[in-house]
Coordinates of C-alpha atoms and ligand atoms in Angstrom, one line a residue:
M1 CA 66.8 37.5 -188.7
S2 CA 64.7 39.2 -186.3
S3 CA 64.0 37.8 -182.9
H4 CA 61.0 37.1 -183.5
A5 CA 61.8 35.5 -187.2
A6 CA 63.2 33.5 -185.1
V7 CA 61.3 31.9 -182.8
R8 CA 58.9 31.7 -185.9
A9 CA 61.2 29.8 -187.5
A10 CA 62.3 27.5 -184.1
I11 CA 58.7 26.6 -183.8
G12 CA 58.1 25.4 -187.5
D13 CA 55.5 26.4 -190.5
N14 CA 53.4 22.9 -189.4
A15 CA 53.1 22.7 -185.9
P16 CA 50.2 20.8 -184.5
Y17 CA 48.3 23.6 -183.2
D18 CA 44.8 23.3 -184.6
V19 CA 43.5 27.0 -183.4
M20 CA 40.1 26.8 -185.6
R21 CA 39.1 23.6 -183.6
V22 CA 40.0 25.4 -180.5
R23 CA 38.0 28.3 -181.0
Q24 CA 35.0 25.6 -181.1
D25 CA 35.5 25.4 -177.3
F26 CA 34.5 29.2 -177.2
P27 CA 31.1 30.2 -177.7
I28 CA 31.6 33.8 -177.0
L29 CA 33.4 33.5 -179.9
S30 CA 31.2 32.5 -182.7
R31 CA 29.1 35.6 -181.8
T32 CA 28.6 38.9 -184.0
V33 CA 28.8 42.3 -182.2
H34 CA 26.8 45.7 -183.1
D35 CA 24.0 43.8 -184.4
K36 CA 21.5 46.5 -185.8
P37 CA 18.1 45.0 -186.8
G38 CA 18.4 44.8 -190.4
R39 CA 22.0 44.8 -190.6
A40 CA 24.4 41.8 -189.4
G41 CA 27.0 42.5 -186.7
K42 CA 30.5 42.5 -186.6
P43 CA 32.6 38.8 -185.9
L44 CA 34.0 39.4 -183.1
V45 CA 37.6 40.2 -182.8
Y46 CA 38.6 39.5 -179.0
L47 CA 42.0 41.0 -178.4
D48 CA 42.0 42.1 -175.0
S49 CA 42.4 38.8 -172.9
A50 CA 45.7 40.6 -171.1
A51 CA 42.2 42.5 -169.2
S52 CA 40.1 39.1 -169.2
A53 CA 40.3 35.9 -171.1
Q54 CA 37.3 34.6 -172.4
K55 CA 36.5 30.9 -171.1
P56 CA 35.7 27.4 -172.9
R57 CA 33.0 25.0 -172.5
Q58 CA 35.1 23.0 -170.4
V59 CA 35.0 25.5 -167.6
I60 CA 31.1 26.7 -168.2
D61 CA 30.3 23.1 -167.8
A62 CA 32.5 22.2 -164.5
M63 CA 30.5 25.0 -163.1
K64 CA 27.5 24.6 -164.4
R65 CA 27.5 20.5 -163.5
F66 CA 29.0 21.8 -160.2
L67 CA 26.2 23.5 -158.8
E68 CA 23.5 20.8 -160.3
E69 CA 25.6 17.8 -158.8
D70 CA 27.8 17.9 -156.3
Y71 CA 27.7 22.1 -155.0
A72 CA 27.6 22.2 -150.4
N73 CA 30.0 23.9 -148.7
V74 CA 33.8 23.0 -147.8
H75 CA 35.8 21.4 -145.3
R76 CA 33.5 21.2 -142.6
G77 CA 30.5 18.8 -143.2
V78 CA 30.7 15.3 -142.6
H79 CA 28.0 14.5 -145.1
F80 CA 28.1 13.3 -148.4
L81 CA 27.8 16.2 -150.6
S82 CA 30.2 18.4 -148.3
Q83 CA 33.1 15.8 -148.5
R84 CA 32.5 15.3 -153.0
S85 CA 32.6 19.4 -152.7
T86 CA 35.5 19.3 -151.0
D87 CA 37.2 16.8 -152.9
L88 CA 36.5 18.7 -156.1
Y89 CA 37.5 22.2 -154.6
E90 CA 40.6 20.7 -152.8
A91 CA 41.9 19.0 -156.2
T92 CA 42.1 22.6 -158.0
R93 CA 45.0 22.7 -155.5
D94 CA 46.6 19.6 -156.8
K95 CA 46.3 21.1 -160.6
A96 CA 47.6 24.5 -159.3
A97 CA 50.8 22.7 -157.6
A98 CA 51.5 20.9 -160.8
F99 CA 50.7 23.9 -163.2
L100 CA 53.6 26.0 -161.5
N101 CA 55.7 22.7 -161.0
A102 CA 55.5 23.4 -156.7
P103 CA 57.0 20.8 -154.8
S104 CA 53.4 19.9 -153.0
R105 CA 50.0 21.0 -152.5
E106 CA 50.5 22.8 -149.4
H107 CA 52.5 25.4 -151.1
I108 CA 49.3 27.3 -152.6
V109 CA 47.0 29.1 -150.8
F110 CA 43.7 30.4 -152.8
T111 CA 42.9 34.1 -153.1
R112 CA 40.1 35.8 -154.8
N113 CA 42.5 37.3 -157.3
A114 CA 46.0 38.7 -158.1
T115 CA 45.4 42.3 -156.1
E116 CA 44.2 39.9 -153.1
A117 CA 47.5 37.9 -153.0
F118 CA 50.0 40.7 -153.3
N119 CA 47.9 42.5 -150.7
L120 CA 48.4 39.2 -148.2
V121 CA 52.3 39.0 -148.8
A122 CA 52.4 42.5 -148.1
Q123 CA 50.2 42.7 -145.2
S124 CA 51.4 39.4 -143.8
W125 CA 55.0 38.8 -144.8
G126 CA 55.7 42.6 -144.8
R127 CA 54.2 43.8 -141.9
A128 CA 56.0 40.4 -140.0
N129 CA 59.1 40.7 -141.8
L130 CA 60.0 44.2 -142.5
K131 CA 60.8 47.4 -140.4
A132 CA 60.8 51.4 -141.2
G133 CA 63.7 51.9 -143.3
D134 CA 63.8 48.2 -145.2
A135 CA 63.0 48.7 -148.9
V136 CA 61.1 46.9 -151.2
L137 CA 62.3 46.8 -155.0
I138 CA 60.5 46.6 -157.4
S139 CA 60.1 48.0 -161.6
G140 CA 58.9 50.6 -163.4
M141 CA 56.5 48.2 -165.3
E142 CA 54.5 46.7 -162.5
H143 CA 50.9 46.7 -162.5
H144 CA 49.2 48.9 -160.2
A145 CA 48.1 45.2 -157.8
N146 CA 51.8 45.2 -157.4
I147 CA 52.9 49.1 -156.3
V148 CA 49.6 50.0 -153.9
P149 CA 50.1 47.4 -151.5
W150 CA 53.9 48.8 -150.9
Q151 CA 52.5 52.0 -150.2
L152 CA 50.0 51.0 -148.2
L153 CA 52.9 49.5 -145.7
R154 CA 55.0 52.0 -146.6
D155 CA 52.5 54.6 -145.0
Q156 CA 51.9 52.0 -142.2
I157 CA 55.4 50.6 -140.9
G158 CA 57.7 53.7 -142.9
I159 CA 59.4 51.2 -145.3
A160 CA 60.6 52.9 -148.9
L161 CA 59.8 51.3 -152.3
K162 CA 62.6 51.2 -154.6
V163 CA 62.3 50.9 -158.7
V164 CA 63.8 49.0 -161.1
P165 CA 64.3 50.8 -164.4
V166 CA 62.8 50.3 -167.8
L167 CA 65.1 50.5 -170.9
D168 CA 63.8 52.1 -174.3
D169 CA 63.0 48.5 -175.6
G170 CA 61.1 48.0 -172.8
S171 CA 63.6 45.4 -170.9
L172 CA 64.2 45.5 -167.8
D173 CA 67.8 47.7 -166.9
M174 CA 69.6 44.6 -165.3
D175 CA 72.5 46.9 -164.8
A176 CA 70.2 49.0 -162.5
Y177 CA 69.0 46.1 -160.8
A178 CA 72.2 44.5 -159.7
D179 CA 73.4 48.2 -158.1
L180 CA 69.7 48.0 -156.4
L181 CA 70.0 45.6 -154.4
T182 CA 71.4 46.9 -151.6
D183 CA 71.5 45.6 -148.0
D184 CA 68.2 47.6 -147.2
V185 CA 66.5 45.5 -149.8
K186 CA 64.7 42.6 -148.1
L187 CA 62.1 41.6 -150.7
V188 CA 62.4 42.0 -154.6
A189 CA 58.7 42.2 -156.1
I190 CA 58.6 42.2 -159.6
T191 CA 56.6 41.2 -162.8
H192 CA 57.1 37.9 -164.6
A193 CA 55.6 39.6 -167.9
S194 CA 54.8 42.8 -168.3
N195 CA 50.6 43.4 -169.0
V196 CA 51.3 46.6 -171.3
L197 CA 55.3 45.8 -172.6
G198 CA 54.6 42.3 -173.1
T199 CA 58.4 42.1 -172.0
I200 CA 59.6 39.0 -170.7
N201 CA 61.4 39.5 -167.3
P202 CA 64.3 37.2 -167.2
A203 CA 63.0 36.0 -163.2
K204 CA 65.6 32.9 -162.9
E205 CA 68.1 35.6 -163.2
I206 CA 66.2 38.4 -161.1
A207 CA 66.2 35.7 -158.4
R208 CA 69.5 34.5 -158.7
L209 CA 71.5 37.6 -158.0
A210 CA 68.4 38.5 -155.6
H211 CA 69.0 35.5 -153.1
A212 CA 72.9 35.6 -153.9
R213 CA 72.0 38.6 -151.4
G214 CA 69.8 36.8 -149.3
K215 CA 66.6 38.3 -150.5
T216 CA 63.4 37.2 -150.9
V217 CA 61.6 37.3 -154.3
L218 CA 58.4 37.3 -155.2
F219 CA 56.9 37.4 -159.2
D220 CA 53.5 38.7 -160.7
G221 CA 52.6 36.0 -163.0
S222 CA 49.9 37.3 -164.0
Q223 CA 50.1 37.4 -167.6
A224 CA 53.3 34.9 -167.8
A225 CA 51.1 32.1 -166.5
V226 CA 48.7 32.5 -169.0
H227 CA 51.2 32.9 -172.2
G228 CA 53.8 30.1 -171.8
P229 CA 55.1 27.2 -169.1
V230 CA 56.2 28.6 -165.6
D231 CA 58.4 26.9 -163.1
V232 CA 58.7 27.9 -159.5
R233 CA 61.5 25.7 -158.6
A234 CA 63.7 26.3 -161.6
I235 CA 62.9 30.4 -161.3
D236 CA 63.6 29.4 -158.1
A237 CA 60.6 31.6 -156.7
D238 CA 60.0 32.9 -153.0
F239 CA 56.2 34.1 -154.2
Y240 CA 54.4 33.1 -157.5
I241 CA 50.9 35.2 -158.0
F242 CA 48.5 34.3 -160.7
T243 CA 44.9 34.9 -161.3
G244 CA 42.1 32.5 -162.5
H245 CA 39.9 35.1 -164.8
K246 CA 43.5 35.6 -167.2
L247 CA 44.4 31.5 -167.8
Y248 CA 40.7 31.0 -169.4
G249 CA 38.9 30.6 -165.8
P250 CA 36.6 31.8 -163.8
T251 CA 36.9 35.2 -162.1
G252 CA 37.0 35.6 -158.3
I253 CA 40.0 32.9 -157.9
G254 CA 43.7 34.0 -157.3
V255 CA 46.8 31.8 -156.3
L256 CA 49.6 32.5 -154.5
Y257 CA 52.3 30.3 -154.5
G258 CA 54.9 30.8 -151.6
R259 CA 57.5 28.5 -150.2
K260 CA 56.4 26.4 -147.2
E261 CA 59.3 27.3 -145.1
I262 CA 58.0 31.1 -145.6
L263 CA 54.2 30.6 -145.7
D264 CA 54.5 28.6 -142.8
R265 CA 56.1 31.4 -140.4
M266 CA 53.6 34.0 -141.5
P267 CA 50.7 35.1 -139.8
P268 CA 47.2 34.8 -140.9
Y269 CA 45.8 37.7 -142.7
Q270 CA 42.4 37.8 -142.2
G271 CA 40.8 36.0 -139.0
G272 CA 37.3 33.8 -139.3
G273 CA 35.8 30.5 -140.0
D274 CA 37.8 27.4 -142.0
M275 CA 41.4 29.3 -141.0
I276 CA 41.6 28.1 -137.1
S277 CA 42.3 24.6 -135.5
S278 CA 40.9 25.9 -132.4
V279 CA 38.7 29.0 -131.0
S280 CA 37.6 30.2 -127.3
F281 CA 37.6 33.6 -126.0
E282 CA 41.0 33.8 -125.1
E283 CA 43.2 32.1 -127.7
T284 CA 42.6 31.2 -131.0
V285 CA 45.2 28.5 -132.8
Y286 CA 45.7 29.2 -136.3
R287 CA 45.7 26.2 -139.0
E288 CA 48.7 25.8 -140.7
A289 CA 49.4 26.7 -144.1
P290 CA 47.9 27.5 -146.8
Y291 CA 44.6 26.7 -145.1
R292 CA 45.4 29.4 -142.0
F293 CA 45.4 32.2 -144.8
E294 CA 41.7 31.0 -146.4
A295 CA 38.7 32.7 -143.6
G296 CA 35.6 31.9 -144.4
T297 CA 33.7 30.7 -146.9
P298 CA 36.4 29.9 -150.2
P299 CA 35.0 30.5 -153.9
I300 CA 34.3 27.1 -154.1
I301 CA 32.5 27.3 -157.5
E302 CA 35.3 29.1 -159.2
G303 CA 37.9 26.7 -157.8
V304 CA 36.1 24.0 -159.3
G305 CA 36.2 26.2 -162.8
L306 CA 39.7 27.2 -162.3
G307 CA 40.0 23.6 -162.2
A308 CA 38.9 22.9 -165.2
A309 CA 40.8 25.9 -166.8
I310 CA 44.2 24.2 -165.3
D311 CA 42.9 20.5 -166.9
Y312 CA 42.5 22.9 -170.2
V313 CA 45.7 24.9 -171.0
T314 CA 47.6 22.0 -169.6
A315 CA 46.1 19.5 -172.4
L316 CA 47.0 22.1 -174.8
G317 CA 50.2 22.5 -173.5
M318 CA 51.3 25.7 -172.5
D319 CA 54.3 25.0 -174.8
A320 CA 52.3 24.7 -177.5
I321 CA 50.0 27.8 -176.7
H322 CA 53.6 30.2 -176.0
A323 CA 54.5 28.4 -179.8
H324 CA 51.2 29.4 -181.5
E325 CA 50.9 32.8 -179.7
Q326 CA 54.3 33.7 -180.7
R327 CA 53.6 32.8 -184.2
L328 CA 50.7 35.4 -184.0
L329 CA 53.1 38.2 -182.5
A330 CA 55.7 37.6 -185.1
H331 CA 52.9 38.4 -187.7
A332 CA 51.1 41.2 -186.1
M333 CA 54.7 43.2 -185.4
D334 CA 55.4 42.7 -188.4
R335 CA 52.0 43.8 -190.2
L336 CA 52.0 46.9 -188.1
K337 CA 55.6 47.9 -189.2
D338 CA 53.1 49.2 -192.3
V339 CA 51.6 51.5 -190.5
D340 CA 52.5 55.3 -190.7
G341 CA 53.0 57.0 -187.1
L342 CA 52.7 53.7 -185.8
R343 CA 54.2 53.4 -182.4
V344 CA 54.9 50.0 -180.3
L345 CA 55.9 49.8 -176.6
G346 CA 57.9 46.9 -176.2
T347 CA 60.2 45.4 -178.2
A348 CA 62.3 43.4 -175.8
P349 CA 63.5 40.5 -177.5
A350 CA 61.7 38.4 -175.1
K351 CA 57.7 39.6 -175.1
A352 CA 54.5 37.9 -174.7
A353 CA 52.1 38.3 -177.3
I354 CA 50.6 41.7 -175.9
I355 CA 51.1 45.2 -178.4
S356 CA 50.8 48.4 -177.1
F357 CA 50.9 51.1 -179.6
T358 CA 50.1 55.1 -180.3
V359 CA 49.2 56.2 -183.5
E360 CA 50.6 59.8 -184.3
G361 CA 47.9 62.4 -184.3
I362 CA 45.1 59.8 -182.8
H363 CA 44.1 60.0 -179.0
P364 CA 44.0 56.1 -178.6
H365 CA 40.6 56.4 -177.3
D366 CA 39.7 57.4 -180.5
I367 CA 41.6 53.7 -181.9
G368 CA 39.9 51.7 -179.7
T369 CA 36.0 53.5 -180.6
L370 CA 36.8 52.7 -184.7
L371 CA 38.5 49.2 -183.9
D372 CA 35.0 48.4 -181.8
R373 CA 33.5 49.4 -184.7
A374 CA 34.8 47.3 -186.9
G375 CA 34.7 44.2 -184.4
V376 CA 38.0 44.4 -183.0
A377 CA 37.9 44.3 -178.9
V378 CA 41.5 46.1 -177.5
R379 CA 41.9 47.6 -174.9
V380 CA 42.5 51.5 -174.4
G381 CA 44.2 53.5 -171.2
R382 CA 46.7 53.2 -168.7
H383 CA 46.7 49.4 -168.5
C384 CA 46.5 49.9 -164.8
A385 CA 50.5 50.8 -165.2
E386 CA 50.5 54.8 -164.9
P387 CA 53.9 55.1 -164.1
L388 CA 54.8 52.9 -167.0
M389 CA 52.9 55.3 -169.3
D390 CA 55.2 58.1 -167.9
R391 CA 58.0 56.5 -168.1
F392 CA 57.2 56.2 -172.2
G393 CA 56.0 59.8 -172.5
V394 CA 52.3 58.4 -173.5
G395 CA 49.3 59.2 -171.5
A396 CA 47.4 56.2 -172.9
T397 CA 47.8 53.5 -175.5
A398 CA 45.9 50.7 -177.1
R399 CA 47.0 47.5 -176.5
A400 CA 45.9 44.1 -178.8
S401 CA 46.6 41.3 -176.9
F402 CA 46.5 37.9 -178.1
G403 CA 45.6 34.3 -176.3
L404 CA 45.2 30.7 -177.3
Y405 CA 42.6 31.5 -179.9
N406 CA 43.3 34.5 -181.9
T407 CA 44.1 33.7 -185.3
E408 CA 46.1 35.4 -187.9
A409 CA 43.4 36.4 -189.8
E410 CA 42.2 38.3 -186.7
V411 CA 45.5 39.6 -186.9
E412 CA 44.8 40.9 -190.4
T413 CA 41.3 42.5 -188.9
L414 CA 43.3 44.2 -186.4
V415 CA 46.0 45.9 -188.8
E416 CA 43.0 46.5 -191.7
A417 CA 40.8 48.2 -188.9
V418 CA 43.8 50.4 -187.8
K419 CA 44.8 51.5 -191.4
A420 CA 41.0 52.6 -192.1
T421 CA 41.5 54.8 -188.7
K422 CA 44.2 56.3 -189.8
S423 CA 42.4 57.1 -193.0
F424 CA 39.7 58.4 -190.6
F425 CA 41.5 60.9 -189.5
G426 CA 44.1 61.3 -192.2
Ligands
PLP501 C1 45.6 41.6 -164.2 C2 47.0 41.8 -163.7 C3 47.2 42.2 -162.3 C4 46.0 42.1 -161.5 O1 45.2 41.0 -161.7 P1 43.7 40.9 -161.1 O2 42.8 39.9 -160.7 O3 42.9 42.3 -161.1 O4 43.8 41.4 -159.3 C5 48.3 41.8 -161.7 N1 49.6 42.0 -162.2 C6 49.5 41.9 -164.1 C7 50.4 41.7 -164.7 C8 47.8 42.1 -164.5 O5 48.3 41.5 -165.6

């Protein structure tokens, strides 16, 4: 039995997940695309959730209601609305903590997105804890957001960047990883799930090996946190990062989980209002973590939206979402096997519902364009992971990524559209 078939068997065929009901929560999913006067459009088949997920009405409504009824600046006001606004915004910190199984809200720092969280760790933790000759160990399947901030730091203070190789099936080379945990490595910064290959990396084992040698461990959870349950304590992560807009929440807000003892010893990242407890021209005293990392007016409206998004996925159940997406993945992998010349990048046994593929003789951009004409939205290009493209010897891929609202019928539409693309170019 293939591993995907095993997953399907384990889940059972009648899991209580009503995707048609779920879809009704997402207004955009009922629109058509490419409508023209006198010609009906195509139903939207949205397979680009790995780039950004669509938003349920619950999130849209929470943000609208907040703006209409409760909005004011947070943390500084004694007036009714400011307190109400603060409560609603800060409630999301509790929700994010519960979502990751963090010990408390003090472990949760809000950022603008995942990218800013990496830059925060690099510039605050990195500058305070690393010196010339130290190394940061990343992997060959990182998103640019977990590469470039370390290169900036390398150019600033002379650290080295080391890379764990990726095996042919898209798994992390764990033997090489163990060998790379040399004394110079102070931080291991690796993605929990790849946005290109779908590979879910063995986070617990990665952390165990790194901690045994005294290293700090950061995970990029931008994909893992949307495809299944995450428990930062079970994994034993020191830092864990995800981004709101991929978790069915709004853009403009990301989450950095940090172990409290580590956050407490980190200097501020940016200076300004809200992150201080007192300021004079001679001396400024910073607030405790996490607030010292949140300079200026925070993403209040987005914070409220993210809280609603966390409520939404929690109510559906991250386990149920994972099981649903695994069914779609198994189905899609099965069906795509029938397409001649189609190559899937990333066939690791543990894989999130993300399928990057190439089709022999057809440029990925042409695949994307023809799929789009059929109403199927996939992403084409390098997926912010150029070194990984080089590793697999491809200039670009097409990527179909599935979310909690996708259906088996949409998988069929994808497969038929890929086949049509082949015969168009054949
Ligand atoms: C999307 C993504 C990021 C960056 O998220 P932003 O919201 O653009 O900051 C980082 N890592 C992975 C794996 C991603 O998929």
